[in-house]
Amino acid sequence: MNKIAGLFVVISSILTAQQQMSLLDCENAFQRNNLQLLAEQYNINIADADILQAKIWELPQLSGYVNGYNPENRKVFNVGKAKGFEVTQLIYMGGKKKNEIAFAKSNKELAQLQFSQLLVELRMQLHTNYYNLYYEKLKLENTNKQLGYMNDLLKAYKIQSAKGNVSLKDEVRLQSIVIQLNNDKVGINRNILEFEQNLKVLTGITESIEPQISESEARKILALQPFDEEDELKRKALENNADYLFNLKLIENSKLYAQWQKSLNVPDLNLGAEYDQASGTFNNEINLKVGIPIPLWKSNRGNVEKANYAILQNQRNADFQKLNLETKVQSAFQIWRNQYDQLAEIKSKDLDNLDLVYNGMLKNFRNGNISLIEFTDFMESYRQTALQIYDMKNDLIQSAEQLNQLVQTKIFY
């Protein structure tokens, strides 16, 4: 009795450890809990701090002196007769601060684009693993259905084989199908565990996620088509793809950096005021002090040259990224189109007929209307076809997700 109660506890814990979630539920959990996303957000905060730091000027400097030894009166620290102090402030010339602040603001825009790109990539991983899990679960359900019947049939044949009523060859033929189905099941379960683990990391949910998609919703997703044709998709990708926009922004960023480095060649001004009690021309005199480096050469010439080369480098990288993005969109669109057309050739009536023939073969075999060879040949063909159809559906959705990731705007009806 205790064993039975314990079994119920185990089954209950397994059931409660799974959480049914729609894709929208997973996305909400992902945006709340994903640790990579939360960590990347701090780069924007760091960029804000850099802007704040760029706006801060050097502190004014205060210095002073007192008499150490008065040789006339032979007094040490004759402070009452000789002391003075000065205050100086570094004044930035050539627009240094303005250029530094503009460069820091550009860095923040880069950080925001990096965050956007990471968001897109992680969301695609979420969608990919969600649909992979959904179709692997369907494959597992179908495989278990076949295994249930074939295991029962194999048990019956083993009994009859032991009695000599059927040949051992027939038993082995059935055994090979069961072994293949079990092998399929092991592979499917391995995939399910991998996709569940990925979803846990992405969403921050410790329970195993059970995709919540109805059959009608799945058909609707598979029927989706892009709003636009290939050339329009390329144009939208160039307008919205965060990775490409990052490379464009990097050109602007490198130009601002070069401008800042050029301004560092302009000498800065040290401006100050000085009070001197007795050591100057007059007693208690107040003097204005001005200091500036002598610009005999450009002290930041090497950094300016490096910055100019960085502009050229980033321009070439942006050209490459444009070509790379356009070819990726072209390839992804063609892959989607080929998979869509391939799946469209299989009508829903054909799938219904497949299940109808499957059930008919089971019934006819039970009734002795077909031979074991005919039955096992059909079962092997059905096993492969069922798995392939699920893979075709999943591949179509994955190719659509690839297009979404590249274009980064709504492109499907």
PDB file of C-alpha atoms in Angstrom, residues 21-234:
ATOM      1  CA  MET A  21       2.767  27.950 -21.388  1.00  0.00           C
ATOM      2  CA  SER A  22       1.942  29.727 -24.614  1.00  0.00           C
ATOM      3  CA  LEU A  23       4.708  31.386 -26.591  1.00  0.00           C
ATOM      4  CA  LEU A  24       3.537  34.772 -25.293  1.00  0.00           C
ATOM      5  CA  ASP A  25       3.797  33.498 -21.698  1.00  0.00           C
ATOM      6  CA  CYS A  26       7.357  32.376 -22.414  1.00  0.00           C
ATOM      7  CA  GLU A  27       8.238  35.755 -23.926  1.00  0.00           C
ATOM      8  CA  ASN A  28       6.928  37.591 -20.860  1.00  0.00           C
ATOM      9  CA  ALA A  29       8.941  35.336 -18.551  1.00  0.00           C
ATOM     10  CA  PHE A  30      11.965  35.763 -20.811  1.00  0.00           C
ATOM     11  CA  GLN A  31      11.868  39.565 -20.615  1.00  0.00           C
ATOM     12  CA  ARG A  32      11.439  39.451 -16.831  1.00  0.00           C
ATOM     13  CA  ASN A  33      13.961  36.773 -15.937  1.00  0.00           C
ATOM     14  CA  ASN A  34      16.602  36.297 -18.639  1.00  0.00           C
ATOM     15  CA  LEU A  35      19.941  36.863 -16.955  1.00  0.00           C
ATOM     16  CA  GLN A  36      21.854  37.668 -20.160  1.00  0.00           C
ATOM     17  CA  LEU A  37      19.338  40.365 -20.989  1.00  0.00           C
ATOM     18  CA  LEU A  38      19.441  41.803 -17.481  1.00  0.00           C
ATOM     19  CA  ALA A  39      23.247  41.857 -17.526  1.00  0.00           C
ATOM     20  CA  GLU A  40      23.382  43.541 -20.951  1.00  0.00           C
ATOM     21  CA  GLN A  41      21.036  46.263 -19.695  1.00  0.00           C
ATOM     22  CA  TYR A  42      23.807  47.444 -17.365  1.00  0.00           C
ATOM     23  CA  ASN A  43      25.977  48.383 -20.364  1.00  0.00           C
ATOM     24  CA  ILE A  44      23.458  51.144 -21.103  1.00  0.00           C
ATOM     25  CA  ASN A  45      23.690  52.296 -17.480  1.00  0.00           C
ATOM     26  CA  ILE A  46      27.487  52.231 -17.746  1.00  0.00           C
ATOM     27  CA  ALA A  47      27.259  54.381 -20.895  1.00  0.00           C
ATOM     28  CA  ASP A  48      25.072  56.864 -18.987  1.00  0.00           C
ATOM     29  CA  ALA A  49      27.756  57.041 -16.324  1.00  0.00           C
ATOM     30  CA  ASP A  50      30.385  57.697 -19.020  1.00  0.00           C
ATOM     31  CA  ILE A  51      28.303  60.626 -20.313  1.00  0.00           C
ATOM     32  CA  LEU A  52      28.070  61.979 -16.776  1.00  0.00           C
ATOM     33  CA  GLN A  53      31.824  61.618 -16.349  1.00  0.00           C
ATOM     34  CA  ALA A  54      32.545  63.331 -19.675  1.00  0.00           C
ATOM     35  CA  LYS A  55      30.636  66.410 -18.500  1.00  0.00           C
ATOM     36  CA  ILE A  56      32.776  66.822 -15.378  1.00  0.00           C
ATOM     37  CA  TRP A  57      35.617  69.357 -15.509  1.00  0.00           C
ATOM     38  CA  GLU A  58      38.963  69.099 -13.779  1.00  0.00           C
ATOM     39  CA  LEU A  59      38.875  70.376 -10.210  1.00  0.00           C
ATOM     40  CA  PRO A  60      40.409  73.809  -9.539  1.00  0.00           C
ATOM     41  CA  GLN A  61      43.787  73.626  -7.801  1.00  0.00           C
ATOM     42  CA  LEU A  62      44.656  75.585  -4.671  1.00  0.00           C
ATOM     43  CA  SER A  63      48.266  76.004  -3.620  1.00  0.00           C
ATOM     44  CA  GLY A  64      50.025  78.281  -1.160  1.00  0.00           C
ATOM     45  CA  TYR A  65      53.216  79.043   0.678  1.00  0.00           C
ATOM     46  CA  VAL A  66      54.409  80.340   4.033  1.00  0.00           C
ATOM     47  CA  ASN A  67      57.837  81.549   5.073  1.00  0.00           C
ATOM     48  CA  GLY A  68      60.159  78.747   6.152  1.00  0.00           C
ATOM     49  CA  TYR A  69      63.058  80.891   7.436  1.00  0.00           C
ATOM     50  CA  ASN A  70      63.464  84.681   7.694  1.00  0.00           C
ATOM     51  CA  PRO A  71      67.227  85.437   7.376  1.00  0.00           C
ATOM     52  CA  GLU A  72      66.792  89.095   8.393  1.00  0.00           C
ATOM     53  CA  ASN A  73      65.167  88.381  11.738  1.00  0.00           C
ATOM     54  CA  ARG A  74      66.476  84.824  11.904  1.00  0.00           C
ATOM     55  CA  LYS A  75      63.014  83.477  12.514  1.00  0.00           C
ATOM     56  CA  VAL A  76      61.615  80.129  11.455  1.00  0.00           C
ATOM     57  CA  PHE A  77      58.118  80.041   9.982  1.00  0.00           C
ATOM     58  CA  ASN A  78      57.646  83.778  10.103  1.00  0.00           C
ATOM     59  CA  VAL A  79      54.123  83.319   8.793  1.00  0.00           C
ATOM     60  CA  GLY A  80      52.907  86.738   9.774  1.00  0.00           C
ATOM     61  CA  LYS A  81      55.325  88.476   7.390  1.00  0.00           C
ATOM     62  CA  ALA A  82      55.412  86.213   4.297  1.00  0.00           C
ATOM     63  CA  LYS A  83      52.644  84.029   2.876  1.00  0.00           C
ATOM     64  CA  GLY A  84      50.636  83.624  -0.273  1.00  0.00           C
ATOM     65  CA  PHE A  85      48.291  81.343  -2.197  1.00  0.00           C
ATOM     66  CA  GLU A  86      46.924  80.818  -5.688  1.00  0.00           C
ATOM     67  CA  VAL A  87      43.912  79.196  -7.346  1.00  0.00           C
ATOM     68  CA  THR A  88      44.115  77.815 -10.896  1.00  0.00           C
ATOM     69  CA  GLN A  89      41.550  76.215 -13.183  1.00  0.00           C
ATOM     70  CA  LEU A  90      42.171  74.214 -16.352  1.00  0.00           C
ATOM     71  CA  ILE A  91      40.130  75.656 -19.227  1.00  0.00           C
ATOM     72  CA  TYR A  92      39.504  73.210 -22.090  1.00  0.00           C
ATOM     73  CA  MET A  93      40.094  74.707 -25.510  1.00  0.00           C
ATOM     74  CA  GLY A  94      39.192  73.523 -29.019  1.00  0.00           C
ATOM     75  CA  GLY A  95      35.836  72.000 -28.041  1.00  0.00           C
ATOM     76  CA  LYS A  96      37.403  69.078 -26.145  1.00  0.00           C
ATOM     77  CA  LYS A  97      34.578  68.668 -23.670  1.00  0.00           C
ATOM     78  CA  LYS A  98      31.882  69.021 -26.317  1.00  0.00           C
ATOM     79  CA  ASN A  99      33.567  66.351 -28.457  1.00  0.00           C
ATOM     80  CA  GLU A 100      34.123  64.039 -25.497  1.00  0.00           C
ATOM     81  CA  ILE A 101      30.457  64.292 -24.484  1.00  0.00           C
ATOM     82  CA  ALA A 102      29.290  63.662 -28.078  1.00  0.00           C
ATOM     83  CA  PHE A 103      31.511  60.564 -28.243  1.00  0.00           C
ATOM     84  CA  ALA A 104      30.140  59.290 -24.913  1.00  0.00           C
ATOM     85  CA  LYS A 105      26.551  59.775 -26.126  1.00  0.00           C
ATOM     86  CA  SER A 106      27.378  57.855 -29.301  1.00  0.00           C
ATOM     87  CA  ASN A 107      28.727  55.006 -27.133  1.00  0.00           C
ATOM     88  CA  LYS A 108      25.368  54.866 -25.374  1.00  0.00           C
ATOM     89  CA  GLU A 109      23.581  54.520 -28.719  1.00  0.00           C
ATOM     90  CA  LEU A 110      25.924  51.644 -29.559  1.00  0.00           C
ATOM     91  CA  ALA A 111      25.117  49.998 -26.215  1.00  0.00           C
ATOM     92  CA  GLN A 112      21.389  50.329 -26.938  1.00  0.00           C
ATOM     93  CA  LEU A 113      21.821  48.711 -30.363  1.00  0.00           C
ATOM     94  CA  GLN A 114      23.838  45.876 -28.817  1.00  0.00           C
ATOM     95  CA  PHE A 115      21.033  45.341 -26.323  1.00  0.00           C
ATOM     96  CA  SER A 116      18.467  45.305 -29.152  1.00  0.00           C
ATOM     97  CA  GLN A 117      20.464  42.759 -31.109  1.00  0.00           C
ATOM     98  CA  LEU A 118      20.894  40.509 -28.078  1.00  0.00           C
ATOM     99  CA  LEU A 119      17.157  40.766 -27.435  1.00  0.00           C
ATOM    100  CA  VAL A 120      16.424  39.686 -31.006  1.00  0.00           C
ATOM    101  CA  GLU A 121      18.901  36.793 -30.902  1.00  0.00           C
ATOM    102  CA  LEU A 122      17.672  35.485 -27.554  1.00  0.00           C
ATOM    103  CA  ARG A 123      14.033  35.841 -28.591  1.00  0.00           C
ATOM    104  CA  MET A 124      14.786  33.805 -31.705  1.00  0.00           C
ATOM    105  CA  GLN A 125      16.416  31.145 -29.519  1.00  0.00           C
ATOM    106  CA  LEU A 126      13.269  31.163 -27.384  1.00  0.00           C
ATOM    107  CA  HIS A 127      10.989  30.704 -30.404  1.00  0.00           C
ATOM    108  CA  THR A 128      13.278  28.084 -31.947  1.00  0.00           C
ATOM    109  CA  ASN A 129      13.430  25.965 -28.802  1.00  0.00           C
ATOM    110  CA  TYR A 130       9.696  26.402 -28.151  1.00  0.00           C
ATOM    111  CA  TYR A 131       8.659  25.085 -31.578  1.00  0.00           C
ATOM    112  CA  ASN A 132      11.353  22.413 -31.526  1.00  0.00           C
ATOM    113  CA  LEU A 133       9.950  21.185 -28.213  1.00  0.00           C
ATOM    114  CA  TYR A 134       6.382  21.311 -29.535  1.00  0.00           C
ATOM    115  CA  TYR A 135       7.139  19.123 -32.544  1.00  0.00           C
ATOM    116  CA  GLU A 136       9.386  16.738 -30.622  1.00  0.00           C
ATOM    117  CA  LYS A 137       6.497  16.186 -28.194  1.00  0.00           C
ATOM    118  CA  LEU A 138       4.211  15.367 -31.134  1.00  0.00           C
ATOM    119  CA  LYS A 139       6.811  12.973 -32.515  1.00  0.00           C
ATOM    120  CA  LEU A 140       7.077  11.329 -29.102  1.00  0.00           C
ATOM    121  CA  GLU A 141       3.296  10.974 -28.860  1.00  0.00           C
ATOM    122  CA  ASN A 142       3.144   9.380 -32.320  1.00  0.00           C
ATOM    123  CA  THR A 143       6.085   7.076 -31.601  1.00  0.00           C
ATOM    124  CA  ASN A 144       4.574   5.961 -28.276  1.00  0.00           C
ATOM    125  CA  LYS A 145       1.315   5.176 -30.070  1.00  0.00           C
ATOM    126  CA  GLN A 146       3.134   2.939 -32.540  1.00  0.00           C
ATOM    127  CA  LEU A 147       5.255   1.385 -29.793  1.00  0.00           C
ATOM    128  CA  GLY A 148       2.201   0.523 -27.736  1.00  0.00           C
ATOM    129  CA  TYR A 149       0.693  -1.525 -30.542  1.00  0.00           C
ATOM    130  CA  MET A 150       3.958  -3.064 -31.750  1.00  0.00           C
ATOM    131  CA  ASN A 151       5.041  -4.127 -28.258  1.00  0.00           C
ATOM    132  CA  ASP A 152       1.715  -5.879 -27.713  1.00  0.00           C
ATOM    133  CA  LEU A 153       2.034  -7.529 -31.107  1.00  0.00           C
ATOM    134  CA  LEU A 154       5.620  -8.595 -30.407  1.00  0.00           C
ATOM    135  CA  LYS A 155       4.615 -10.143 -27.069  1.00  0.00           C
ATOM    136  CA  ALA A 156       1.883 -12.130 -28.780  1.00  0.00           C
ATOM    137  CA  TYR A 157       4.284 -13.335 -31.490  1.00  0.00           C
ATOM    138  CA  LYS A 158       6.867 -14.362 -28.892  1.00  0.00           C
ATOM    139  CA  ILE A 159       4.264 -16.548 -27.215  1.00  0.00           C
ATOM    140  CA  GLN A 160       3.200 -18.050 -30.521  1.00  0.00           C
ATOM    141  CA  SER A 161       6.840 -18.475 -31.620  1.00  0.00           C
ATOM    142  CA  ALA A 162       7.599 -20.384 -28.438  1.00  0.00           C
ATOM    143  CA  LYS A 163       4.672 -22.683 -29.239  1.00  0.00           C
ATOM    144  CA  GLY A 164       5.878 -23.116 -32.811  1.00  0.00           C
ATOM    145  CA  ASN A 165       2.806 -21.493 -34.343  1.00  0.00           C
ATOM    146  CA  VAL A 166       4.746 -18.698 -36.094  1.00  0.00           C
ATOM    147  CA  SER A 167       8.286 -18.591 -37.422  1.00  0.00           C
ATOM    148  CA  LEU A 168      11.169 -17.013 -35.541  1.00  0.00           C
ATOM    149  CA  LYS A 169      11.801 -14.913 -38.642  1.00  0.00           C
ATOM    150  CA  ASP A 170       8.459 -13.175 -38.161  1.00  0.00           C
ATOM    151  CA  GLU A 171       9.269 -12.501 -34.526  1.00  0.00           C
ATOM    152  CA  VAL A 172      12.666 -10.994 -35.489  1.00  0.00           C
ATOM    153  CA  ARG A 173      11.005  -8.834 -38.161  1.00  0.00           C
ATOM    154  CA  LEU A 174       8.684  -7.349 -35.541  1.00  0.00           C
ATOM    155  CA  GLN A 175      11.553  -7.055 -33.069  1.00  0.00           C
ATOM    156  CA  SER A 176      13.558  -4.910 -35.546  1.00  0.00           C
ATOM    157  CA  ILE A 177      10.683  -2.446 -35.888  1.00  0.00           C
ATOM    158  CA  VAL A 178      10.300  -2.208 -32.103  1.00  0.00           C
ATOM    159  CA  ILE A 179      14.042  -1.630 -31.725  1.00  0.00           C
ATOM    160  CA  GLN A 180      13.923   1.146 -34.321  1.00  0.00           C
ATOM    161  CA  LEU A 181      10.923   2.759 -32.646  1.00  0.00           C
ATOM    162  CA  ASN A 182      12.684   2.608 -29.273  1.00  0.00           C
ATOM    163  CA  ASN A 183      15.761   4.139 -30.862  1.00  0.00           C
ATOM    164  CA  ASP A 184      13.596   6.942 -32.256  1.00  0.00           C
ATOM    165  CA  LYS A 185      12.110   7.445 -28.803  1.00  0.00           C
ATOM    166  CA  VAL A 186      15.530   7.711 -27.142  1.00  0.00           C
ATOM    167  CA  GLY A 187      16.631  10.333 -29.671  1.00  0.00           C
ATOM    168  CA  ILE A 188      13.380  12.287 -29.310  1.00  0.00           C
ATOM    169  CA  ASN A 189      13.591  12.244 -25.498  1.00  0.00           C
ATOM    170  CA  ARG A 190      17.192  13.440 -25.684  1.00  0.00           C
ATOM    171  CA  ASN A 191      16.098  16.349 -27.884  1.00  0.00           C
ATOM    172  CA  ILE A 192      13.214  17.152 -25.553  1.00  0.00           C
ATOM    173  CA  LEU A 193      15.550  17.348 -22.567  1.00  0.00           C
ATOM    174  CA  GLU A 194      17.890  19.677 -24.474  1.00  0.00           C
ATOM    175  CA  PHE A 195      15.077  22.002 -25.580  1.00  0.00           C
ATOM    176  CA  GLU A 196      13.534  22.027 -22.098  1.00  0.00           C
ATOM    177  CA  GLN A 197      16.899  22.932 -20.584  1.00  0.00           C
ATOM    178  CA  ASN A 198      17.356  25.764 -23.088  1.00  0.00           C
ATOM    179  CA  LEU A 199      13.891  27.134 -22.330  1.00  0.00           C
ATOM    180  CA  LYS A 200      14.589  27.032 -18.593  1.00  0.00           C
ATOM    181  CA  VAL A 201      17.739  29.117 -19.082  1.00  0.00           C
ATOM    182  CA  LEU A 202      16.008  31.553 -21.429  1.00  0.00           C
ATOM    183  CA  THR A 203      12.856  32.070 -19.349  1.00  0.00           C
ATOM    184  CA  GLY A 204      14.279  31.621 -15.853  1.00  0.00           C
ATOM    185  CA  ILE A 205      11.523  29.067 -15.116  1.00  0.00           C
ATOM    186  CA  THR A 206      12.760  25.965 -13.330  1.00  0.00           C
ATOM    187  CA  GLU A 207       9.791  23.750 -14.256  1.00  0.00           C
ATOM    188  CA  SER A 208       9.675  21.953 -17.588  1.00  0.00           C
ATOM    189  CA  ILE A 209       7.612  23.914 -20.088  1.00  0.00           C
ATOM    190  CA  GLU A 210       4.766  22.230 -21.971  1.00  0.00           C
ATOM    191  CA  PRO A 211       4.041  24.175 -25.215  1.00  0.00           C
ATOM    192  CA  GLN A 212       0.415  25.252 -25.328  1.00  0.00           C
ATOM    193  CA  ILE A 213      -0.559  25.331 -28.999  1.00  0.00           C
ATOM    194  CA  SER A 214      -3.828  24.051 -30.392  1.00  0.00           C
ATOM    195  CA  GLU A 215      -3.936  22.183 -33.684  1.00  0.00           C
ATOM    196  CA  SER A 216      -5.772  25.082 -35.345  1.00  0.00           C
ATOM    197  CA  GLU A 217      -3.149  27.544 -34.112  1.00  0.00           C
ATOM    198  CA  ALA A 218      -0.384  25.344 -35.486  1.00  0.00           C
ATOM    199  CA  ARG A 219      -2.083  25.215 -38.906  1.00  0.00           C
ATOM    200  CA  LYS A 220      -2.484  28.994 -38.874  1.00  0.00           C
ATOM    201  CA  ILE A 221       1.204  29.505 -38.083  1.00  0.00           C
ATOM    202  CA  LEU A 222       2.217  27.204 -40.931  1.00  0.00           C
ATOM    203  CA  ALA A 223      -0.031  29.098 -43.363  1.00  0.00           C
ATOM    204  CA  LEU A 224       1.582  32.492 -42.637  1.00  0.00           C
ATOM    205  CA  GLN A 225       3.187  34.270 -45.595  1.00  0.00           C
ATOM    206  CA  PRO A 226       5.452  37.350 -45.743  1.00  0.00           C
ATOM    207  CA  PHE A 227       3.917  40.761 -46.379  1.00  0.00           C
ATOM    208  CA  ASP A 228       6.523  41.593 -48.996  1.00  0.00           C
ATOM    209  CA  GLU A 229       8.717  40.083 -51.650  1.00  0.00           C
ATOM    210  CA  GLU A 230      12.459  39.569 -51.476  1.00  0.00           C
ATOM    211  CA  ASP A 231      13.627  43.091 -52.454  1.00  0.00           C
ATOM    212  CA  GLU A 232      11.272  44.722 -49.957  1.00  0.00           C
ATOM    213  CA  LEU A 233      12.470  42.366 -47.226  1.00  0.00           C
ATOM    214  CA  LYS A 234      16.061  43.366 -47.959  1.00  0.00           C
TER     215      LYS A 234
END
